[in-house]
Structures are given as C-alpha cells and as structure tokens.
Amino acid sequence: MLQRNKFGYHRCWREQAVGNDQAFAELGLPNDASESEIKAAWRRLASRWHPDRNASAQAVARMQRINQAFEAIQRARQGGDGAAEPAAAPEPPPPAEPARPAHPPIHRKLKLTLEEAAAGCIKALRGKFTPTCSHCEGLGHRVLGSRCRRCRGSGTFVRPSAWFGWPGQPEACEDCAATGIAREHCKPCEGRGTLAEQDYEVQVRIPPGVREGDLLHVAARRAPADLEVQVGVAPHPLFTLQDDGSVHCKLPVDGFAWMANRAVTVPTLDGVQTLALQRDRQRYELPGMGFPLRHRGPRGPQLVEIEPVFPEKSSTDQDILLDQLIASHASADPRLAEWQRTLRARARKRSRG
C-alpha cells in the first residue's frame, strides 16, 4: 500500500527490508560513516533525485531507495524495531522548482550583429551532447559500501616480489581507487561515466536589447539539458554603442550638399533614413533609432555627426562655377554690397590724396 512518510515521499511499506550494508551502499558510504556524513549524503542525493527536480524516469524509484536506506541506517543505529522513524531526520529539499533535466546545462556562446541584438531574433543552435550516466552519477562505478576484498579496506596492497625472499612493494589498490571501499564497474556506461553522444538542435529566442556578456537561460524542451547561452555582440563597421543606449555614427557628406541644405541618406539599425542637412549644424539626433536601454525597453537615440567633404583642388569648371556663385551672392546680399561700396569709396579718397 502506498503511504506518505515524514519526508514527503511515497513509499511501499510492504517492500523487503533494506539490509544495513545495502543501505550504506545506496548512500555511497562506508559502514562506519558518521551521523553528519549520513545526513549530508542523504541531502546530496535527495537534491539530485527529488522527482520535482529530476525529470528522468528512474527518479521516483531512486528516491524511494534513498529514503529507505536512510531510514534503515537510522533504525539500526537507534536499535528500533523498524516501525519507528528517526527523530533527527534531515529536512527534505522543498519541491519549489518544476521538473528539470537530470543533466547539467549545456554552455554555448552566440555571436550577434548589433542589429540582431537591438531588435531580437531567433537563432538555431546545433551541437553534440554527452549525457552523464545517471546510474553512477558520472563516476563510472557504483560504491558498494563494504570493505574492498583485495586490499581489505586499507586502500593499498603488497604486490609479491618476483625474487624469492625479497619483500613486496605496497601499491595503491586499483579495485577501490585506494579508498578501501568496495565498488563495482558501472555496466550501463561501461565505466566511462557518460553515455552515447547525442545530437541536438534548439531554437533560441533572443530578446531585444541583449548586450555583450549577457547570459541567457534556455529551458530544455527538445534538448537533453538546459542551455546557458553567453551572448557576444560583434563590432559594427558604422555604429558605436554607448552605455546609455545611444548609437553614434560618423557620416561623410558632400560639402556643397551640406552648404546647399540638401538631404542625404543615413544608415540606421532599422535600415536607411533621409536626413535634411543644415549648413549651420554638423550633429543631429534621431530619437528612438538607437539601442534598447534594457531588455524589450525603449530605444535610445542615434547620434549622427556629419563630416563635410570638399575637394582638395577644384577643377577649371568648378572655379568658373564658384566665381559665378561668389558674384551672384555678392550682389544679392546687401551686407556684401555695402561693404564693396565702402571699399571703393575709400580707394577713391586715397587716390585723390
């Protein structure tokens, strides 16, 4: 019959009692482990195998075995009859989070253009993933808890000498990795600690306004594990991004077009835009055409600095046109006309004197 024990997990009370050696082995401990080591092992395993944190199929059964092992050790040490529950049992981890994949997150780096980072985008990430073996938790072996037979729990053994009468040399025991605790080879992963490599492809939605170094968490859906994506933003050939969200752009324009207040085409993160020049201005602001101040937030301005470009040496045709322009302007502007009359009058006075 299924009942709920004080740890908050269901277990079947009709199952065969767990032996003391088997209980220690289930927690990965030697038989002489201290009370604090037992509780620490239980918390560690419960945090990993709690069904609310581990979505694997074997999580429920493994959690039941962990609880049974902990209770069996407590009953044996307290000399109980099997019906009493331990009084100083550790608190179980709260089931506050939804089910998660059993594997650690996959870490990826993703490079974006400045336009992609500003507007947001969807990127396909493909790769290969090597799952950790859940049977041995990536160790490649399972700790049995009893003493190693080869070294009798010492962690070392003496290899007999090839020469009769010579003492053997002590060596680290390979069967228990010099721990003195018996272990067995993990069959599902063949001792590697990892399972067969898997391919994955995930569509990652990048929110508008991500910056260089931002870390995005992508929950596993079609991937074997969650993804931790570190964003990078490539340098742009035209724009410079500032901390306040403004985007700076330097734009060379024809000096004569600037003098004539003509319109020019300006690049922006959203495409191109027409800008009417003013010959008394060299800096312009395009509101809302910059970078988001925060994720999905309002965008800052684009600041455009123009650089009027004039020919280093004018041609004959340009000189003729410039002379015509100067003459027409001098006669049209009363200030220049008055100045020319003043100069001529002064010249006549000096010639008479």
PDB file of C-alpha atoms in Angstrom, residues 9-283:
ATOM      1  CA  TYR A   9       7.665  10.954  -0.490  1.00  0.00           C
ATOM      2  CA  HIS A  10       5.558   7.903  -1.237  1.00  0.00           C
ATOM      3  CA  ARG A  11       6.963   4.504  -0.480  1.00  0.00           C
ATOM      4  CA  CYS A  12       5.681   0.949  -0.283  1.00  0.00           C
ATOM      5  CA  TRP A  13       5.869  -0.415   3.289  1.00  0.00           C
ATOM      6  CA  ARG A  14       5.429  -3.996   2.072  1.00  0.00           C
ATOM      7  CA  GLU A  15       8.802  -3.999   0.320  1.00  0.00           C
ATOM      8  CA  GLN A  16      11.511  -6.214   1.689  1.00  0.00           C
ATOM      9  CA  ALA A  17      13.542  -4.547   4.445  1.00  0.00           C
ATOM     10  CA  VAL A  18      16.776  -2.928   3.352  1.00  0.00           C
ATOM     11  CA  GLY A  19      19.922  -4.538   4.777  1.00  0.00           C
ATOM     12  CA  ASN A  20      22.418  -2.382   6.647  1.00  0.00           C
ATOM     13  CA  ASP A  21      25.269  -2.957   4.168  1.00  0.00           C
ATOM     14  CA  GLN A  22      22.922  -2.351   1.264  1.00  0.00           C
ATOM     15  CA  ALA A  23      21.669   0.850   2.888  1.00  0.00           C
ATOM     16  CA  PHE A  24      25.174   2.285   3.259  1.00  0.00           C
ATOM     17  CA  ALA A  25      25.984   1.275  -0.311  1.00  0.00           C
ATOM     18  CA  GLU A  26      22.836   3.042  -1.570  1.00  0.00           C
ATOM     19  CA  LEU A  27      24.054   6.270   0.035  1.00  0.00           C
ATOM     20  CA  GLY A  28      27.607   5.670  -1.240  1.00  0.00           C
ATOM     21  CA  LEU A  29      29.068   5.488   2.274  1.00  0.00           C
ATOM     22  CA  PRO A  30      31.263   3.080   4.237  1.00  0.00           C
ATOM     23  CA  ASN A  31      29.631   1.221   7.125  1.00  0.00           C
ATOM     24  CA  ASP A  32      31.419   3.356   9.716  1.00  0.00           C
ATOM     25  CA  ALA A  33      30.203   6.698   8.338  1.00  0.00           C
ATOM     26  CA  SER A  34      29.322   9.317  10.943  1.00  0.00           C
ATOM     27  CA  GLU A  35      25.855  10.736  11.522  1.00  0.00           C
ATOM     28  CA  SER A  36      26.765  14.015   9.825  1.00  0.00           C
ATOM     29  CA  GLU A  37      28.150  12.159   6.789  1.00  0.00           C
ATOM     30  CA  ILE A  38      24.947  10.123   6.524  1.00  0.00           C
ATOM     31  CA  LYS A  39      22.740  13.214   6.604  1.00  0.00           C
ATOM     32  CA  ALA A  40      24.983  15.061   4.146  1.00  0.00           C
ATOM     33  CA  ALA A  41      24.861  12.117   1.733  1.00  0.00           C
ATOM     34  CA  TRP A  42      21.073  11.956   2.031  1.00  0.00           C
ATOM     35  CA  ARG A  43      20.692  15.684   1.320  1.00  0.00           C
ATOM     36  CA  ARG A  44      23.023  15.487  -1.668  1.00  0.00           C
ATOM     37  CA  LEU A  45      21.242  12.511  -3.213  1.00  0.00           C
ATOM     38  CA  ALA A  46      17.779  13.855  -2.423  1.00  0.00           C
ATOM     39  CA  SER A  47      18.640  17.157  -4.055  1.00  0.00           C
ATOM     40  CA  ARG A  48      19.687  15.285  -7.196  1.00  0.00           C
ATOM     41  CA  TRP A  49      16.925  12.658  -7.363  1.00  0.00           C
ATOM     42  CA  HIS A  50      13.905  14.518  -5.966  1.00  0.00           C
ATOM     43  CA  PRO A  51      11.113  13.959  -8.564  1.00  0.00           C
ATOM     44  CA  ASP A  52      10.341  17.673  -8.549  1.00  0.00           C
ATOM     45  CA  ARG A  53      13.912  18.410  -9.634  1.00  0.00           C
ATOM     46  CA  ASN A  54      14.716  15.388 -11.760  1.00  0.00           C
ATOM     47  CA  ALA A  55      12.556  14.524 -14.762  1.00  0.00           C
ATOM     48  CA  SER A  56      14.182  11.164 -15.508  1.00  0.00           C
ATOM     49  CA  ALA A  57      12.070   8.009 -15.420  1.00  0.00           C
ATOM     50  CA  GLN A  58      14.103   6.389 -12.645  1.00  0.00           C
ATOM     51  CA  ALA A  59      13.966   9.392 -10.272  1.00  0.00           C
ATOM     52  CA  VAL A  60      10.941   8.203  -8.230  1.00  0.00           C
ATOM     53  CA  ALA A  61      12.311   4.693  -7.679  1.00  0.00           C
ATOM     54  CA  ARG A  62      15.772   6.020  -6.818  1.00  0.00           C
ATOM     55  CA  MET A  63      14.323   8.496  -4.325  1.00  0.00           C
ATOM     56  CA  GLN A  64      12.396   5.687  -2.637  1.00  0.00           C
ATOM     57  CA  ARG A  65      15.575   3.624  -2.277  1.00  0.00           C
ATOM     58  CA  ILE A  66      17.477   6.605  -0.872  1.00  0.00           C
ATOM     59  CA  ASN A  67      14.802   7.210   1.766  1.00  0.00           C
ATOM     60  CA  GLN A  68      14.573   3.532   2.681  1.00  0.00           C
ATOM     61  CA  ALA A  69      18.344   3.339   3.050  1.00  0.00           C
ATOM     62  CA  PHE A  70      18.455   6.390   5.297  1.00  0.00           C
ATOM     63  CA  GLU A  71      15.645   5.074   7.497  1.00  0.00           C
ATOM     64  CA  ALA A  72      17.223   1.614   7.716  1.00  0.00           C
ATOM     65  CA  ILE A  73      20.514   3.088   8.936  1.00  0.00           C
ATOM     66  CA  GLN A  74      18.737   5.253  11.499  1.00  0.00           C
ATOM     67  CA  ARG A  75      16.669   2.337  12.818  1.00  0.00           C
ATOM     68  CA  ALA A  76      19.718   0.118  13.070  1.00  0.00           C
ATOM     69  CA  ARG A  77      21.693   2.736  14.996  1.00  0.00           C
ATOM     70  CA  GLN A  78      18.795   3.520  17.310  1.00  0.00           C
ATOM     71  CA  GLY A  79      18.038  -0.146  17.883  1.00  0.00           C
ATOM     72  CA  GLY A  80      14.431   0.300  16.766  1.00  0.00           C
ATOM     73  CA  ASP A  81      12.020  -2.406  15.640  1.00  0.00           C
ATOM     74  CA  GLY A  82      11.544  -0.977  12.177  1.00  0.00           C
ATOM     75  CA  ALA A  83       8.304   0.841  12.931  1.00  0.00           C
ATOM     76  CA  ALA A  84       9.736   3.994  14.465  1.00  0.00           C
ATOM     77  CA  GLU A  85      11.007   6.804  12.310  1.00  0.00           C
ATOM     78  CA  PRO A  86      14.225   8.676  13.103  1.00  0.00           C
ATOM     79  CA  ALA A  87      13.744  11.685  15.323  1.00  0.00           C
ATOM     80  CA  ALA A  88      16.580  13.760  13.893  1.00  0.00           C
ATOM     81  CA  ALA A  89      15.883  13.262  10.226  1.00  0.00           C
ATOM     82  CA  PRO A  90      17.080  15.989   7.881  1.00  0.00           C
ATOM     83  CA  GLU A  91      14.544  18.176   6.167  1.00  0.00           C
ATOM     84  CA  PRO A  92      13.871  17.255   2.531  1.00  0.00           C
ATOM     85  CA  PRO A  93      14.577  19.811  -0.180  1.00  0.00           C
ATOM     86  CA  PRO A  94      11.472  21.869  -0.934  1.00  0.00           C
ATOM     87  CA  PRO A  95       9.731  20.984  -4.226  1.00  0.00           C
ATOM     88  CA  ALA A  96       9.768  24.617  -5.290  1.00  0.00           C
ATOM     89  CA  GLU A  97      11.003  24.207  -8.831  1.00  0.00           C
ATOM     90  CA  PRO A  98       9.439  22.363 -11.762  1.00  0.00           C
ATOM     91  CA  ALA A  99      10.977  19.206 -13.132  1.00  0.00           C
ATOM     92  CA  ARG A 100      14.390  19.724 -14.661  1.00  0.00           C
ATOM     93  CA  PRO A 101      16.540  17.532 -16.862  1.00  0.00           C
ATOM     94  CA  ALA A 102      18.906  15.273 -14.975  1.00  0.00           C
ATOM     95  CA  HIS A 103      21.935  16.545 -16.898  1.00  0.00           C
ATOM     96  CA  PRO A 104      23.960  19.698 -16.187  1.00  0.00           C
ATOM     97  CA  PRO A 105      23.330  22.652 -18.526  1.00  0.00           C
ATOM     98  CA  ILE A 106      24.968  22.914 -21.929  1.00  0.00           C
ATOM     99  CA  HIS A 107      27.151  26.033 -22.189  1.00  0.00           C
ATOM    100  CA  ARG A 108      27.208  27.796 -25.557  1.00  0.00           C
ATOM    101  CA  LYS A 109      28.471  31.104 -26.929  1.00  0.00           C
ATOM    102  CA  LEU A 110      26.471  33.027 -29.528  1.00  0.00           C
ATOM    103  CA  LYS A 111      27.744  35.956 -31.609  1.00  0.00           C
ATOM    104  CA  LEU A 112      25.172  38.516 -32.797  1.00  0.00           C
ATOM    105  CA  THR A 113      25.302  41.557 -35.035  1.00  0.00           C
ATOM    106  CA  LEU A 114      24.382  44.878 -33.459  1.00  0.00           C
ATOM    107  CA  GLU A 115      21.141  44.873 -35.477  1.00  0.00           C
ATOM    108  CA  GLU A 116      20.196  41.405 -34.159  1.00  0.00           C
ATOM    109  CA  ALA A 117      20.989  42.396 -30.576  1.00  0.00           C
ATOM    110  CA  ALA A 118      18.873  45.554 -30.854  1.00  0.00           C
ATOM    111  CA  ALA A 119      15.788  44.023 -32.475  1.00  0.00           C
ATOM    112  CA  GLY A 120      15.953  40.493 -31.051  1.00  0.00           C
ATOM    113  CA  CYS A 121      15.979  37.381 -33.191  1.00  0.00           C
ATOM    114  CA  ILE A 122      15.638  33.604 -33.242  1.00  0.00           C
ATOM    115  CA  LYS A 123      18.802  31.551 -33.633  1.00  0.00           C
ATOM    116  CA  ALA A 124      19.172  27.829 -34.235  1.00  0.00           C
ATOM    117  CA  LEU A 125      21.846  26.215 -32.085  1.00  0.00           C
ATOM    118  CA  ARG A 126      23.090  22.796 -33.114  1.00  0.00           C
ATOM    119  CA  GLY A 127      25.627  20.632 -31.393  1.00  0.00           C
ATOM    120  CA  LYS A 128      26.510  17.375 -29.738  1.00  0.00           C
ATOM    121  CA  PHE A 129      25.893  16.486 -26.109  1.00  0.00           C
ATOM    122  CA  THR A 130      27.409  13.731 -23.999  1.00  0.00           C
ATOM    123  CA  PRO A 131      24.944  12.786 -21.210  1.00  0.00           C
ATOM    124  CA  THR A 132      26.188  11.927 -17.747  1.00  0.00           C
ATOM    125  CA  CYS A 133      25.336   8.373 -16.721  1.00  0.00           C
ATOM    126  CA  SER A 134      22.522   8.581 -14.161  1.00  0.00           C
ATOM    127  CA  HIS A 135      23.213   5.090 -12.830  1.00  0.00           C
ATOM    128  CA  CYS A 136      26.637   6.008 -11.470  1.00  0.00           C
ATOM    129  CA  GLU A 137      26.228   9.819 -11.449  1.00  0.00           C
ATOM    130  CA  GLY A 138      29.175  10.147 -13.819  1.00  0.00           C
ATOM    131  CA  LEU A 139      31.634   8.237 -11.619  1.00  0.00           C
ATOM    132  CA  GLY A 140      31.900   5.175 -13.845  1.00  0.00           C
ATOM    133  CA  HIS A 141      31.379   2.919 -10.844  1.00  0.00           C
ATOM    134  CA  ARG A 142      28.958   2.290  -8.002  1.00  0.00           C
ATOM    135  CA  VAL A 143      30.192   2.409  -4.401  1.00  0.00           C
ATOM    136  CA  LEU A 144      29.113  -0.730  -2.544  1.00  0.00           C
ATOM    137  CA  GLY A 145      29.916   0.490   0.963  1.00  0.00           C
ATOM    138  CA  SER A 146      31.623  -2.652   2.211  1.00  0.00           C
ATOM    139  CA  ARG A 147      35.372  -3.180   2.544  1.00  0.00           C
ATOM    140  CA  CYS A 148      37.365  -3.805  -0.589  1.00  0.00           C
ATOM    141  CA  ARG A 149      38.224  -7.503  -0.741  1.00  0.00           C
ATOM    142  CA  ARG A 150      41.527  -7.040  -2.495  1.00  0.00           C
ATOM    143  CA  CYS A 151      43.077  -4.591  -0.025  1.00  0.00           C
ATOM    144  CA  ARG A 152      40.797  -5.483   2.926  1.00  0.00           C
ATOM    145  CA  GLY A 153      39.859  -1.856   3.399  1.00  0.00           C
ATOM    146  CA  SER A 154      43.381  -0.448   3.663  1.00  0.00           C
ATOM    147  CA  GLY A 155      43.476   1.134   0.205  1.00  0.00           C
ATOM    148  CA  THR A 156      46.850  -0.491  -0.523  1.00  0.00           C
ATOM    149  CA  PHE A 157      48.140  -3.991  -1.043  1.00  0.00           C
ATOM    150  CA  VAL A 158      51.564  -5.562  -1.234  1.00  0.00           C
ATOM    151  CA  ARG A 159      52.482  -6.984  -4.608  1.00  0.00           C
ATOM    152  CA  PRO A 160      54.691 -10.066  -4.197  1.00  0.00           C
ATOM    153  CA  SER A 161      58.278  -9.659  -5.353  1.00  0.00           C
ATOM    154  CA  ALA A 162      59.489 -11.576  -8.374  1.00  0.00           C
ATOM    155  CA  TRP A 163      62.594 -12.516  -6.375  1.00  0.00           C
ATOM    156  CA  PHE A 164      62.181 -15.099  -3.684  1.00  0.00           C
ATOM    157  CA  GLY A 165      62.831 -13.714  -0.231  1.00  0.00           C
ATOM    158  CA  TRP A 166      62.596 -10.077  -1.262  1.00  0.00           C
ATOM    159  CA  PRO A 167      59.786  -8.062   0.358  1.00  0.00           C
ATOM    160  CA  GLY A 168      56.935  -6.947  -1.862  1.00  0.00           C
ATOM    161  CA  GLN A 169      56.209  -3.312  -2.655  1.00  0.00           C
ATOM    162  CA  PRO A 170      52.995  -1.640  -1.394  1.00  0.00           C
ATOM    163  CA  GLU A 171      50.826  -0.261  -4.182  1.00  0.00           C
ATOM    164  CA  ALA A 172      47.566   1.658  -4.361  1.00  0.00           C
ATOM    165  CA  CYS A 173      44.614  -0.656  -4.796  1.00  0.00           C
ATOM    166  CA  GLU A 174      43.128  -0.228  -8.257  1.00  0.00           C
ATOM    167  CA  ASP A 175      39.892  -2.033  -7.404  1.00  0.00           C
ATOM    168  CA  CYS A 176      38.799   0.669  -4.937  1.00  0.00           C
ATOM    169  CA  ALA A 177      40.990   3.559  -6.179  1.00  0.00           C
ATOM    170  CA  ALA A 178      42.876   3.462  -2.849  1.00  0.00           C
ATOM    171  CA  THR A 179      39.724   4.317  -0.859  1.00  0.00           C
ATOM    172  CA  GLY A 180      39.351   0.952   0.849  1.00  0.00           C
ATOM    173  CA  ILE A 181      35.634   0.894  -0.030  1.00  0.00           C
ATOM    174  CA  ALA A 182      34.380  -1.719  -2.451  1.00  0.00           C
ATOM    175  CA  ARG A 183      32.988  -0.563  -5.775  1.00  0.00           C
ATOM    176  CA  GLU A 184      31.702  -2.186  -8.918  1.00  0.00           C
ATOM    177  CA  HIS A 185      32.042  -1.312 -12.586  1.00  0.00           C
ATOM    178  CA  CYS A 186      29.019   0.577 -13.980  1.00  0.00           C
ATOM    179  CA  LYS A 187      27.596  -1.570 -16.752  1.00  0.00           C
ATOM    180  CA  PRO A 188      25.253   0.950 -18.490  1.00  0.00           C
ATOM    181  CA  CYS A 189      28.141   3.339 -19.262  1.00  0.00           C
ATOM    182  CA  GLU A 190      30.872   0.670 -19.292  1.00  0.00           C
ATOM    183  CA  GLY A 191      32.801   2.587 -16.660  1.00  0.00           C
ATOM    184  CA  ARG A 192      33.085   5.821 -18.674  1.00  0.00           C
ATOM    185  CA  GLY A 193      30.653   7.840 -16.562  1.00  0.00           C
ATOM    186  CA  THR A 194      28.980   9.106 -19.740  1.00  0.00           C
ATOM    187  CA  LEU A 195      26.508   7.685 -22.230  1.00  0.00           C
ATOM    188  CA  ALA A 196      26.467   7.763 -26.023  1.00  0.00           C
ATOM    189  CA  GLU A 197      26.818  11.170 -27.666  1.00  0.00           C
ATOM    190  CA  GLN A 198      23.577  12.810 -28.815  1.00  0.00           C
ATOM    191  CA  ASP A 199      22.824  15.461 -31.453  1.00  0.00           C
ATOM    192  CA  TYR A 200      20.583  18.385 -30.550  1.00  0.00           C
ATOM    193  CA  GLU A 201      19.062  21.416 -32.263  1.00  0.00           C
ATOM    194  CA  VAL A 202      17.372  24.194 -30.308  1.00  0.00           C
ATOM    195  CA  GLN A 203      15.623  27.372 -31.479  1.00  0.00           C
ATOM    196  CA  VAL A 204      16.757  30.141 -29.118  1.00  0.00           C
ATOM    197  CA  ARG A 205      14.686  33.326 -28.903  1.00  0.00           C
ATOM    198  CA  ILE A 206      16.961  36.308 -28.260  1.00  0.00           C
ATOM    199  CA  PRO A 207      15.132  39.241 -26.595  1.00  0.00           C
ATOM    200  CA  PRO A 208      15.713  42.794 -27.875  1.00  0.00           C
ATOM    201  CA  GLY A 209      18.424  44.715 -26.080  1.00  0.00           C
ATOM    202  CA  VAL A 210      20.901  41.980 -25.139  1.00  0.00           C
ATOM    203  CA  ARG A 211      24.435  43.179 -24.511  1.00  0.00           C
ATOM    204  CA  GLU A 212      27.920  41.748 -24.706  1.00  0.00           C
ATOM    205  CA  GLY A 213      28.381  39.141 -21.959  1.00  0.00           C
ATOM    206  CA  ASP A 214      24.682  38.655 -21.153  1.00  0.00           C
ATOM    207  CA  LEU A 215      23.826  35.101 -20.055  1.00  0.00           C
ATOM    208  CA  LEU A 216      20.527  33.652 -21.301  1.00  0.00           C
ATOM    209  CA  HIS A 217      18.939  30.568 -19.736  1.00  0.00           C
ATOM    210  CA  VAL A 218      17.043  28.390 -22.220  1.00  0.00           C
ATOM    211  CA  ALA A 219      14.840  25.689 -20.686  1.00  0.00           C
ATOM    212  CA  ALA A 220      15.176  22.236 -22.208  1.00  0.00           C
ATOM    213  CA  ARG A 221      12.347  21.241 -24.496  1.00  0.00           C
ATOM    214  CA  ARG A 222      13.838  19.418 -27.437  1.00  0.00           C
ATOM    215  CA  ALA A 223      17.326  19.386 -25.965  1.00  0.00           C
ATOM    216  CA  PRO A 224      18.637  16.815 -23.484  1.00  0.00           C
ATOM    217  CA  ALA A 225      19.508  19.585 -20.999  1.00  0.00           C
ATOM    218  CA  ASP A 226      19.027  23.283 -20.329  1.00  0.00           C
ATOM    219  CA  LEU A 227      21.221  25.715 -22.244  1.00  0.00           C
ATOM    220  CA  GLU A 228      23.281  28.560 -20.799  1.00  0.00           C
ATOM    221  CA  VAL A 229      23.930  30.899 -23.738  1.00  0.00           C
ATOM    222  CA  GLN A 230      26.534  33.656 -23.386  1.00  0.00           C
ATOM    223  CA  VAL A 231      25.857  36.481 -25.825  1.00  0.00           C
ATOM    224  CA  GLY A 232      28.542  38.309 -27.750  1.00  0.00           C
ATOM    225  CA  VAL A 233      27.994  41.354 -29.993  1.00  0.00           C
ATOM    226  CA  ALA A 234      30.292  41.772 -32.994  1.00  0.00           C
ATOM    227  CA  PRO A 235      31.884  45.202 -33.634  1.00  0.00           C
ATOM    228  CA  HIS A 236      29.938  47.214 -36.221  1.00  0.00           C
ATOM    229  CA  PRO A 237      31.652  48.975 -39.136  1.00  0.00           C
ATOM    230  CA  LEU A 238      29.321  52.005 -38.935  1.00  0.00           C
ATOM    231  CA  PHE A 239      27.924  52.288 -35.398  1.00  0.00           C
ATOM    232  CA  THR A 240      29.356  52.617 -31.898  1.00  0.00           C
ATOM    233  CA  LEU A 241      27.104  51.575 -28.999  1.00  0.00           C
ATOM    234  CA  GLN A 242      27.262  53.600 -25.780  1.00  0.00           C
ATOM    235  CA  ASP A 243      26.216  52.551 -22.262  1.00  0.00           C
ATOM    236  CA  ASP A 244      23.217  54.910 -22.307  1.00  0.00           C
ATOM    237  CA  GLY A 245      21.734  53.140 -25.341  1.00  0.00           C
ATOM    238  CA  SER A 246      22.718  55.811 -27.837  1.00  0.00           C
ATOM    239  CA  VAL A 247      24.274  54.729 -31.116  1.00  0.00           C
ATOM    240  CA  HIS A 248      26.919  57.010 -32.658  1.00  0.00           C
ATOM    241  CA  CYS A 249      27.564  57.276 -36.372  1.00  0.00           C
ATOM    242  CA  LYS A 250      30.035  59.446 -38.325  1.00  0.00           C
ATOM    243  CA  LEU A 251      28.904  60.256 -41.843  1.00  0.00           C
ATOM    244  CA  PRO A 252      30.966  61.951 -44.583  1.00  0.00           C
ATOM    245  CA  VAL A 253      28.774  64.146 -46.824  1.00  0.00           C
ATOM    246  CA  ASP A 254      29.407  66.297 -49.860  1.00  0.00           C
ATOM    247  CA  GLY A 255      30.444  69.732 -48.631  1.00  0.00           C
ATOM    248  CA  PHE A 256      28.472  71.512 -51.359  1.00  0.00           C
ATOM    249  CA  ALA A 257      25.349  69.471 -50.497  1.00  0.00           C
ATOM    250  CA  TRP A 258      25.797  70.474 -46.861  1.00  0.00           C
ATOM    251  CA  MET A 259      26.160  74.147 -47.882  1.00  0.00           C
ATOM    252  CA  ALA A 260      23.047  73.851 -50.040  1.00  0.00           C
ATOM    253  CA  ASN A 261      20.943  72.253 -47.226  1.00  0.00           C
ATOM    254  CA  ARG A 262      20.323  69.148 -49.288  1.00  0.00           C
ATOM    255  CA  ALA A 263      19.053  65.795 -47.964  1.00  0.00           C
ATOM    256  CA  VAL A 264      21.284  62.744 -47.526  1.00  0.00           C
ATOM    257  CA  THR A 265      20.687  59.064 -46.754  1.00  0.00           C
ATOM    258  CA  VAL A 266      21.691  57.980 -43.241  1.00  0.00           C
ATOM    259  CA  PRO A 267      22.145  54.320 -42.185  1.00  0.00           C
ATOM    260  CA  THR A 268      20.313  53.186 -39.033  1.00  0.00           C
ATOM    261  CA  LEU A 269      19.871  49.878 -37.191  1.00  0.00           C
ATOM    262  CA  ASP A 270      16.500  49.534 -38.947  1.00  0.00           C
ATOM    263  CA  GLY A 271      17.674  50.398 -42.454  1.00  0.00           C
ATOM    264  CA  VAL A 272      18.234  53.796 -44.080  1.00  0.00           C
ATOM    265  CA  GLN A 273      16.580  57.128 -43.371  1.00  0.00           C
ATOM    266  CA  THR A 274      16.592  60.520 -45.096  1.00  0.00           C
ATOM    267  CA  LEU A 275      18.179  63.399 -43.177  1.00  0.00           C
ATOM    268  CA  ALA A 276      17.799  67.058 -44.191  1.00  0.00           C
ATOM    269  CA  LEU A 277      21.130  68.826 -43.748  1.00  0.00           C
ATOM    270  CA  GLN A 278      21.548  72.281 -42.274  1.00  0.00           C
ATOM    271  CA  ARG A 279      24.727  74.148 -43.073  1.00  0.00           C
ATOM    272  CA  ASP A 280      24.910  75.580 -39.552  1.00  0.00           C
ATOM    273  CA  ARG A 281      24.814  72.097 -37.966  1.00  0.00           C
ATOM    274  CA  GLN A 282      27.114  69.104 -38.006  1.00  0.00           C
ATOM    275  CA  ARG A 283      25.475  66.990 -35.272  1.00  0.00           C
TER     276      ARG A 283
END
